[in-house]
């Protein structure tokens, strides 16, 4: 048995769990939704055509599953993840340079349509370390809550990232 | 025609959705989703991280599963929740078959709901993206 390494997760990282991020804005417009829908290969006109979306009972062109708007890009703002490299925030005890997307869940509470402006805040729900086929892995679960311009919570997304 | 709650029975399969991503589609997705990580379009970069080549974005497979469910329920139903895990890699120019099975049919809070198991399958029949969905339907 090789000698046991100390945990990857530091006290500083543990202190970050549950802390709400600063709010972030994402926008939905016809062009952005069409681009997303096209890249998936959707064929339903509600994702492309305003009249078709309205005929189906929506306020406007509909956000396809998985699309929660395009984050507003600001070249003069630091990364949302903050300084400190690719991931930002406190670093684990040993460097983990690679990252894979582990999984995604979205819960929808209201329709999301073109013209909506979503404000989201996220927090780290948990850190977990494990060993797998890729060696030592750090699994981070992030939760993000999206509200629309009326202040209604429209979606809650949960993302799992795997660093190794 | 869109499916109705009355038509649904537990254990039934929903129509499959077949995908096969060109590298061009992955670039479209990068633009559409805002995920510009190079392992999804730059082969040298991908190999440099230890991968065998370019891989399909996990979130694109998640979006495929969203399309699978949407195409089944149409616009009389609502997708309430869905998610998946990325258990295996998929590669450009290989089939990604999206499938789903109804696992539960029930009423809750005045809504007629259906739970599904959904997943993507690679050409070897491996479930690379196992997931789940909950939809509300009209009777």
PDB file of C-alpha atoms in Angstrom, chain A residues 28 30 33-34 37 45-49 52-54 56-65 67 111-114, chain B residues 70 75:
ATOM      1  CA  UNK A  28     -31.948  35.456 -24.350  1.00  0.00           C
ATOM      2  CA  UNK A  30     -33.897  35.327 -31.045  1.00  0.00           C
ATOM      3  CA  UNK A  33     -31.752  30.847 -29.193  1.00  0.00           C
ATOM      4  CA  UNK A  34     -31.739  29.963 -32.894  1.00  0.00           C
ATOM      5  CA  UNK A  37     -31.333  25.176 -31.298  1.00  0.00           C
ATOM      6  CA  UNK A  45     -40.384  25.860 -35.066  1.00  0.00           C
ATOM      7  CA  UNK A  46     -41.007  27.186 -31.514  1.00  0.00           C
ATOM      8  CA  UNK A  47     -37.206  27.438 -31.244  1.00  0.00           C
ATOM      9  CA  UNK A  48     -36.853  29.490 -34.423  1.00  0.00           C
ATOM     10  CA  UNK A  49     -40.038  31.360 -35.283  1.00  0.00           C
ATOM     11  CA  UNK A  52     -44.937  29.569 -34.175  1.00  0.00           C
ATOM     12  CA  UNK A  53     -43.859  30.055 -30.558  1.00  0.00           C
ATOM     13  CA  UNK A  54     -46.794  32.395 -29.863  1.00  0.00           C
ATOM     14  CA  UNK A  56     -47.992  27.316 -29.206  1.00  0.00           C
ATOM     15  CA  UNK A  57     -48.770  29.573 -26.216  1.00  0.00           C
ATOM     16  CA  UNK A  58     -45.366  31.051 -25.451  1.00  0.00           C
ATOM     17  CA  UNK A  59     -44.385  34.727 -25.071  1.00  0.00           C
ATOM     18  CA  UNK A  60     -41.755  34.405 -27.768  1.00  0.00           C
ATOM     19  CA  UNK A  61     -39.155  32.057 -29.214  1.00  0.00           C
ATOM     20  CA  UNK A  62     -38.567  29.375 -26.589  1.00  0.00           C
ATOM     21  CA  UNK A  63     -35.284  28.480 -24.900  1.00  0.00           C
ATOM     22  CA  UNK A  64     -34.557  24.832 -25.804  1.00  0.00           C
ATOM     23  CA  UNK A  65     -33.763  22.377 -23.002  1.00  0.00           C
ATOM     24  CA  UNK A  67     -30.204  26.755 -22.743  1.00  0.00           C
ATOM     25  CA  UNK A 111     -41.098  29.208 -19.266  1.00  0.00           C
ATOM     26  CA  UNK A 112     -37.922  30.879 -20.512  1.00  0.00           C
ATOM     27  CA  UNK A 113     -38.282  32.816 -23.767  1.00  0.00           C
ATOM     28  CA  UNK A 114     -36.562  35.301 -26.019  1.00  0.00           C
TER      29      UNK A 114
ATOM     30  CA  UNK B  70     -39.326  17.498 -26.261  1.00  0.00           C
ATOM     31  CA  UNK B  75     -45.958  21.572 -26.972  1.00  0.00           C
TER      32      UNK B  75
END
